[in-house]
Amino acid sequence: MHLHFPGKLNLFLLLNLVGISLSDPRINRAALICDPSRSSNAAAFIQSFVSAMESLNKQIGPSPFSTSVSSGNSSTVRVYALAQCMNDLSPTDCLLCFAECRTKLPACLPSNSARIFLDGCFLRYDNYSFFNESFGGDDLTVCGPNKLLGFSTSEFKRRVEDVVRNVSLGAVGNGGFCVAEREGDVAAPAVYALGQCWRSLSMGSCKQCLEKAAEELRGCSDAVEARALITGCYMRYSTENFYDEGGGGGDGGGRPNLAVILAIASSVFVAMMFVSFGVYVAHNKLSKRRKERKDLGRLSTTLSKSCLNFKYEVLEKATDYFSPSMKLGQGGSGSVYKGVLHDGTIVAVKRLFFNTRQWVDEFFNEVNLISGIQHKNLVGLLGCSIEGPESLLVYEYVPNKSLDQFLFEKNKTQVISWQQRYKIIVGAAEGLAFLHEGSKFRIIHRDIKSSNILVDEKLEAKIADFGLARCFSHDKTHLSTGIAGTLGYMAPEYLVRGQLTEKADVYSFGVLVLEVICGRKNSVYAPQSGSILQSVWEHFKSNSLAEAVDQGLRDNFPARQASNVLQIGLLCTQASANLRPSMSTVVRMLTDDDHPIPLPMQPPFLNTNVINPDASSKSSSSPFSPSPPPSSSSDPITTTFEPR
Ligand SMILES: *[C@@H]1O[C@H](CO)[C@@H](O)[C@H](O)[C@H]1NC(C)=O
Ligand SMILES: *[C@@H]1O[C@H](CO)[C@@H](O)[C@H](O)[C@H]1NC(C)=O
Ligand SMILES: *[C@@H]1O[C@H](CO)[C@@H](O)[C@H](O)[C@H]1NC(C)=O
Ligand SMILES: *[C@@H]1O[C@H](CO)[C@@H](O)[C@H](O)[C@H]1NC(C)=O
């Protein structure tokens, strides 16, 4: 399958613009609800789903509301879909918010029905026409998490009561949308509220829906914020002002040209469609293979004899029946629990969200291969359990936390020193170099980011979650969340073309390096902080790299070494994959003072030649033209893990 992108419109530009200059599309997820019933004709259903999303995408953005009914290409399986942005979002933010929903919702496929509530928008699909529904069994209210402290609760309750009532009354005369605020004073903090009905509801149903939402929120009012997620509407109150005061959806003055963004954004969607389609193809291939194979029984016998196999009951006990108190964290593909085995060994047990039984043999093969891979900077995989009701992976337990928590935790008291940061970076580089080149397999991680790097007591970095990419890539869930979950880390050629080589990991590693040294996240969406890649590049151009280093370090770092490390980060994030160094070269550049560090040739995203295609010759201007041909296989989904 070959995908063609219009040459003029460049995804880099979009990401760059998104990274530096937009307001908040409020993509925080309030809830994702998947119906347990599965479509009986998954392939056709997914096809209809994809075309329903495509059709929503044509209208959403300029309009805050869109519905579609799709029966795919030729099939008779219908998918109904509805998207609604909060009215205060600008068209651009609405589009971005929808994009986030659009990439998260496929995690539910092939469920017959699913919905996702973000704080800025809503998306639902179903196998019947639900557009006029206002209530349902899945209605949900989320209070908190934080409780109000140090104020009178009764006064606060009155204020919540006041704003939610006014919102539900005000929305009816206002096209189904309303915001209200009550100022704060010594007695209680300020309260802000927003209500939004889906535009397909009649005003009568809208009123009922918001009244129910308001009633639900009243029940929460010792929490500083709460959300009512109802079938036909959304209501939220908070002590923080979360909505856009301007309201009404106009783009502000200083924003980038909307038409450009929309055009480019649609290429992002093409890319995402491509991904879904790739998944669909992979799904078909796999089902065919499955039909041909009859010896699954034999496999499970092999499996139960294998030392890699853990008994489900044993792990259940070890984790105190997956008690919330044992929960260590939440990853893209599952929750992780601490477990204590019979003999006192502490392990980390990952409980996968999706049912991998379907892929049981692939999964087991992968686990078999990967468990042989050992390195001090990789989190060891000890085994798995695939016979119980859920699939579980058992990992080496790493005390301490993920780099992400370590670096970006709010209210952290202790600044991580330069030496500590440097050690973490070198460790992560060595682990990744080992994955790429150190064993008899070539393993591309595909999801290098700060939350996938664990840091132990001795501040040794350990890369988690590697190597399972290939078996999960057959699964829509993992692929689509992988693509969406880490937008800020994804190499452009991978995002746009699905072209996956080690250089995609090198790119993500580069982003990680810049984050660790600058002490802030490369937020794709945050307007104030802007893209970290952009700002480090600016410092590089003005020959002041050391100024980009985390302010928290004051001057307690070797300026030259810091500039070198940042320069390596920039080398790794160059737009063309073949300009990026290999990980083993990165390790040498980091650890050998005599190893030369070349100057980065290209800025990470923003290539002035891309913005002004006529400004210079095209030969070296397009970040895409010099990229290498797709590696050995042309199917991006299967290039992750190849024996050498
Ligand atoms: C759509 O249907 C046509 C004719 O039924 C078929 O040739 C084509 O391959 C289908 N396309 C997809 C994407 O399934
Ligand atoms: C729609 O999904 C429900 C389960 O949510 C199922 O009972 C029903 O048969 C499905 N309808 C069609 C037309 O597939
Ligand atoms: C929604 O519309 C359908 C017909 O399209 C109708 O049968 C049903 O009663 C309506 N439901 C509500 C809650 O208005
Ligand atoms: C709610 O509406 C009442 C009556 O219109 C008004 O007096 C009050 O100030 C409003 N409160 C807020 C927070 O808007």
PDB file of N, CA and C in Angstrom, residues 17 56 123 134 150 160 190 231 233 247 249 260 305 314 316-317 423 430 434 453 506 521:
ATOM      1  N   LEU A  17       3.267  24.789  14.361  1.00  0.00           N
ATOM      2  CA  LEU A  17       2.330  25.851  14.703  1.00  0.00           C
ATOM      3  C   LEU A  17       1.529  25.462  15.932  1.00  0.00           C
ATOM      4  N   LEU A  56     -17.147  12.926   9.474  1.00  0.00           N
ATOM      5  CA  LEU A  56     -17.221  13.922  10.548  1.00  0.00           C
ATOM      6  C   LEU A  56     -16.115  14.959  10.376  1.00  0.00           C
ATOM      7  N   LEU A 123     -17.143  12.643  21.406  1.00  0.00           N
ATOM      8  CA  LEU A 123     -17.308  11.842  20.183  1.00  0.00           C
ATOM      9  C   LEU A 123     -17.922  10.504  20.557  1.00  0.00           C
ATOM     10  N   SER A 134     -30.996  11.672  25.204  1.00  0.00           N
ATOM     11  CA  SER A 134     -30.393  12.549  26.198  1.00  0.00           C
ATOM     12  C   SER A 134     -29.921  11.812  27.456  1.00  0.00           C
ATOM     13  N   GLY A 150     -10.136  24.109  53.648  1.00  0.00           N
ATOM     14  CA  GLY A 150      -9.916  25.416  54.228  1.00  0.00           C
ATOM     15  C   GLY A 150     -11.003  26.442  53.964  1.00  0.00           C
ATOM     16  N   VAL A 160     -21.855  26.534  44.013  1.00  0.00           N
ATOM     17  CA  VAL A 160     -21.936  25.522  42.958  1.00  0.00           C
ATOM     18  C   VAL A 160     -23.375  25.438  42.469  1.00  0.00           C
ATOM     19  N   ALA A 190     -13.780  31.054  43.940  1.00  0.00           N
ATOM     20  CA  ALA A 190     -14.616  31.281  42.770  1.00  0.00           C
ATOM     21  C   ALA A 190     -15.070  29.946  42.187  1.00  0.00           C
ATOM     22  N   THR A 231     -25.491  11.247  28.369  1.00  0.00           N
ATOM     23  CA  THR A 231     -25.622  10.824  26.974  1.00  0.00           C
ATOM     24  C   THR A 231     -25.817  11.999  26.012  1.00  0.00           C
ATOM     25  N   CYS A 233     -25.411  15.479  26.946  1.00  0.00           N
ATOM     26  CA  CYS A 233     -24.814  16.751  27.322  1.00  0.00           C
ATOM     27  C   CYS A 233     -23.644  16.575  28.278  1.00  0.00           C
ATOM     28  N   GLY A 247     -15.392  32.969  24.206  1.00  0.00           N
ATOM     29  CA  GLY A 247     -16.550  32.167  23.848  1.00  0.00           C
ATOM     30  C   GLY A 247     -16.907  32.309  22.394  1.00  0.00           C
ATOM     31  N   GLY A 249     -16.374  30.861  19.740  1.00  0.00           N
ATOM     32  CA  GLY A 249     -15.643  30.154  18.693  1.00  0.00           C
ATOM     33  C   GLY A 249     -14.915  30.971  17.664  1.00  0.00           C
ATOM     34  N   VAL A 260      -4.583  27.506   6.519  1.00  0.00           N
ATOM     35  CA  VAL A 260      -3.382  26.686   6.389  1.00  0.00           C
ATOM     36  C   VAL A 260      -3.464  25.509   7.328  1.00  0.00           C
ATOM     37  N   LYS A 305       3.947 -25.544  29.847  1.00  0.00           N
ATOM     38  CA  LYS A 305       5.185 -26.151  30.328  1.00  0.00           C
ATOM     39  C   LYS A 305       6.296 -25.110  30.471  1.00  0.00           C
ATOM     40  N   VAL A 314      -1.714 -17.081  40.740  1.00  0.00           N
ATOM     41  CA  VAL A 314      -0.540 -16.679  41.507  1.00  0.00           C
ATOM     42  C   VAL A 314      -0.361 -15.160  41.437  1.00  0.00           C
ATOM     43  N   GLU A 316      -2.632 -12.991  40.677  1.00  0.00           N
ATOM     44  CA  GLU A 316      -3.785 -12.360  41.306  1.00  0.00           C
ATOM     45  C   GLU A 316      -3.517 -12.204  42.803  1.00  0.00           C
ATOM     46  N   LYS A 317      -3.014 -13.268  43.394  1.00  0.00           N
ATOM     47  CA  LYS A 317      -2.696 -13.227  44.818  1.00  0.00           C
ATOM     48  C   LYS A 317      -1.560 -12.256  45.096  1.00  0.00           C
ATOM     49  N   LYS A 423      23.672  11.252  33.849  1.00  0.00           N
ATOM     50  CA  LYS A 423      23.711   9.802  34.031  1.00  0.00           C
ATOM     51  C   LYS A 423      22.456   9.147  33.433  1.00  0.00           C
ATOM     52  N   GLU A 430      22.353   4.140  26.250  1.00  0.00           N
ATOM     53  CA  GLU A 430      22.964   2.812  26.175  1.00  0.00           C
ATOM     54  C   GLU A 430      21.903   1.725  26.035  1.00  0.00           C
ATOM     55  N   PHE A 434      21.473  -0.676  22.778  1.00  0.00           N
ATOM     56  CA  PHE A 434      21.467  -2.131  22.898  1.00  0.00           C
ATOM     57  C   PHE A 434      20.254  -2.730  22.176  1.00  0.00           C
ATOM     58  N   ILE A 453      10.615   5.630  30.736  1.00  0.00           N
ATOM     59  CA  ILE A 453      11.960   5.446  31.285  1.00  0.00           C
ATOM     60  C   ILE A 453      11.822   5.410  32.810  1.00  0.00           C
ATOM     61  N   VAL A 506      15.513   7.351  17.594  1.00  0.00           N
ATOM     62  CA  VAL A 506      16.555   8.352  17.823  1.00  0.00           C
ATOM     63  C   VAL A 506      15.902   9.726  17.985  1.00  0.00           C
ATOM     64  N   LYS A 521       8.472  19.750  29.797  1.00  0.00           N
ATOM     65  CA  LYS A 521       7.898  18.818  28.837  1.00  0.00           C
ATOM     66  C   LYS A 521       7.791  19.451  27.466  1.00  0.00           C
TER      67      LYS A 521
END
